Amino acid sequence: VSKGKLDFIILDEPTTHLDHDRRRALIRIISQAFRKGIGPLKQIIVITHDEELLEEAEVDKVFRFRLTSGGTKVELLS
C-alpha cells in the first residue's frame, strides 16, 4: 500500500457469495459512501459480472469489456 493518501478503491466481484439482501445493502452502502463530496475516496472501481448490481447503483460511468477475436473491446454503456 502506498505511503501517501489513497483516493480510490477497487472491488473485484464484491457481491460473490452474498444473498439478495446483503447484496442490496452493499450496493446502497457503496452508492451512499462514494457520492461526490462525501468520504475520503474520489473514485471506486467495481469489477463484476453481476449486472443486477447496476440496476440500483448510482454510478457515473459503466464500461463493458468483451474478449473478441481482435482483442479486448471496451464499450461505454452509460
PDB file of C-alpha atoms in Angstrom:
ATOM      1  CA  VAL A   1       0.000   0.000   0.000  1.00  0.00           C
ATOM      2  CA  SER A   2       1.164   3.485  -0.784  1.00  0.00           C
ATOM      3  CA  LYS A   3       2.650   5.674   1.926  1.00  0.00           C
ATOM      4  CA  GLY A   4       0.563   8.569   0.619  1.00  0.00           C
ATOM      5  CA  LYS A   5      -3.167   9.118   0.869  1.00  0.00           C
ATOM      6  CA  LEU A   6      -5.240   6.766  -1.268  1.00  0.00           C
ATOM      7  CA  ASP A   7      -8.174   8.348  -3.071  1.00  0.00           C
ATOM      8  CA  PHE A   8      -9.666   5.315  -4.823  1.00  0.00           C
ATOM      9  CA  ILE A   9     -10.627   1.705  -4.177  1.00  0.00           C
ATOM     10  CA  ILE A  10     -11.055  -1.304  -6.464  1.00  0.00           C
ATOM     11  CA  LEU A  11     -13.578  -4.028  -5.633  1.00  0.00           C
ATOM     12  CA  ASP A  12     -13.317  -7.290  -7.595  1.00  0.00           C
ATOM     13  CA  GLU A  13     -16.596  -9.260  -7.598  1.00  0.00           C
ATOM     14  CA  PRO A  14     -17.774  -7.794  -4.261  1.00  0.00           C
ATOM     15  CA  THR A  15     -21.208  -9.452  -4.396  1.00  0.00           C
ATOM     16  CA  THR A  16     -19.942 -13.023  -4.783  1.00  0.00           C
ATOM     17  CA  HIS A  17     -21.416 -15.272  -2.081  1.00  0.00           C
ATOM     18  CA  LEU A  18     -23.806 -12.570  -0.810  1.00  0.00           C
ATOM     19  CA  ASP A  19     -27.524 -13.245  -0.543  1.00  0.00           C
ATOM     20  CA  HIS A  20     -30.009 -10.838  -2.111  1.00  0.00           C
ATOM     21  CA  ASP A  21     -30.474  -8.646   0.996  1.00  0.00           C
ATOM     22  CA  ARG A  22     -26.751  -8.289   1.677  1.00  0.00           C
ATOM     23  CA  ARG A  23     -26.051  -7.570  -1.996  1.00  0.00           C
ATOM     24  CA  ARG A  24     -28.612  -4.741  -1.938  1.00  0.00           C
ATOM     25  CA  ALA A  25     -27.145  -3.424   1.327  1.00  0.00           C
ATOM     26  CA  LEU A  26     -23.645  -3.393  -0.166  1.00  0.00           C
ATOM     27  CA  ILE A  27     -24.875  -1.519  -3.241  1.00  0.00           C
ATOM     28  CA  ARG A  28     -26.618   1.036  -1.007  1.00  0.00           C
ATOM     29  CA  ILE A  29     -23.511   1.485   1.164  1.00  0.00           C
ATOM     30  CA  ILE A  30     -21.247   1.931  -1.862  1.00  0.00           C
ATOM     31  CA  SER A  31     -23.639   4.404  -3.506  1.00  0.00           C
ATOM     32  CA  GLN A  32     -24.015   6.493  -0.346  1.00  0.00           C
ATOM     33  CA  ALA A  33     -20.383   6.429   0.735  1.00  0.00           C
ATOM     34  CA  PHE A  34     -18.954   7.498  -2.587  1.00  0.00           C
ATOM     35  CA  ARG A  35     -21.267  10.303  -3.600  1.00  0.00           C
ATOM     36  CA  LYS A  36     -19.354  13.371  -4.664  1.00  0.00           C
ATOM     37  CA  GLY A  37     -18.035  15.259  -1.681  1.00  0.00           C
ATOM     38  CA  ILE A  38     -18.688  12.526   0.881  1.00  0.00           C
ATOM     39  CA  GLY A  39     -15.865  10.460   2.315  1.00  0.00           C
ATOM     40  CA  PRO A  40     -12.146  10.383   1.639  1.00  0.00           C
ATOM     41  CA  LEU A  41     -12.318   8.494  -1.669  1.00  0.00           C
ATOM     42  CA  LYS A  42     -12.767  10.157  -5.043  1.00  0.00           C
ATOM     43  CA  GLN A  43     -13.258   7.038  -7.132  1.00  0.00           C
ATOM     44  CA  ILE A  44     -14.427   3.464  -6.804  1.00  0.00           C
ATOM     45  CA  ILE A  45     -13.903   0.827  -9.465  1.00  0.00           C
ATOM     46  CA  VAL A  46     -16.119  -2.249  -9.286  1.00  0.00           C
ATOM     47  CA  ILE A  47     -15.307  -5.284 -11.402  1.00  0.00           C
ATOM     48  CA  THR A  48     -18.317  -7.587 -11.609  1.00  0.00           C
ATOM     49  CA  HIS A  49     -20.363  -9.991 -13.675  1.00  0.00           C
ATOM     50  CA  ASP A  50     -23.389  -9.096 -11.537  1.00  0.00           C
ATOM     51  CA  GLU A  51     -25.380  -6.859 -13.889  1.00  0.00           C
ATOM     52  CA  GLU A  52     -28.104  -6.608 -11.256  1.00  0.00           C
ATOM     53  CA  LEU A  53     -25.635  -4.504  -9.284  1.00  0.00           C
ATOM     54  CA  LEU A  54     -26.020  -1.727 -11.855  1.00  0.00           C
ATOM     55  CA  GLU A  55     -29.798  -1.509 -11.544  1.00  0.00           C
ATOM     56  CA  GLU A  56     -29.713   0.085  -8.107  1.00  0.00           C
ATOM     57  CA  ALA A  57     -26.258   1.671  -8.041  1.00  0.00           C
ATOM     58  CA  GLU A  58     -25.693   5.363  -8.560  1.00  0.00           C
ATOM     59  CA  VAL A  59     -22.722   5.472 -10.917  1.00  0.00           C
ATOM     60  CA  ASP A  60     -21.112   7.968 -13.261  1.00  0.00           C
ATOM     61  CA  LYS A  61     -19.895   5.548 -15.921  1.00  0.00           C
ATOM     62  CA  VAL A  62     -20.256   1.881 -16.790  1.00  0.00           C
ATOM     63  CA  PHE A  63     -17.858   0.098 -19.123  1.00  0.00           C
ATOM     64  CA  ARG A  64     -18.246  -3.398 -20.576  1.00  0.00           C
ATOM     65  CA  PHE A  65     -15.132  -5.344 -21.526  1.00  0.00           C
ATOM     66  CA  ARG A  66     -15.555  -8.156 -24.061  1.00  0.00           C
ATOM     67  CA  LEU A  67     -12.976 -10.523 -25.471  1.00  0.00           C
ATOM     68  CA  THR A  68     -13.151 -10.651 -29.266  1.00  0.00           C
ATOM     69  CA  SER A  69     -11.011 -12.351 -31.899  1.00  0.00           C
ATOM     70  CA  GLY A  70      -9.317  -8.981 -32.435  1.00  0.00           C
ATOM     71  CA  GLY A  71      -8.602  -8.403 -28.743  1.00  0.00           C
ATOM     72  CA  THR A  72     -10.491  -6.812 -25.894  1.00  0.00           C
ATOM     73  CA  LYS A  73     -13.314  -4.464 -26.840  1.00  0.00           C
ATOM     74  CA  VAL A  74     -14.305  -1.735 -24.359  1.00  0.00           C
ATOM     75  CA  GLU A  75     -17.775  -0.207 -24.562  1.00  0.00           C
ATOM     76  CA  LEU A  76     -19.091   2.767 -22.605  1.00  0.00           C
ATOM     77  CA  LEU A  77     -22.608   1.778 -21.527  1.00  0.00           C
ATOM     78  CA  SER A  78     -23.525   4.865 -19.522  1.00  0.00           C
TER      79      SER A  78
END
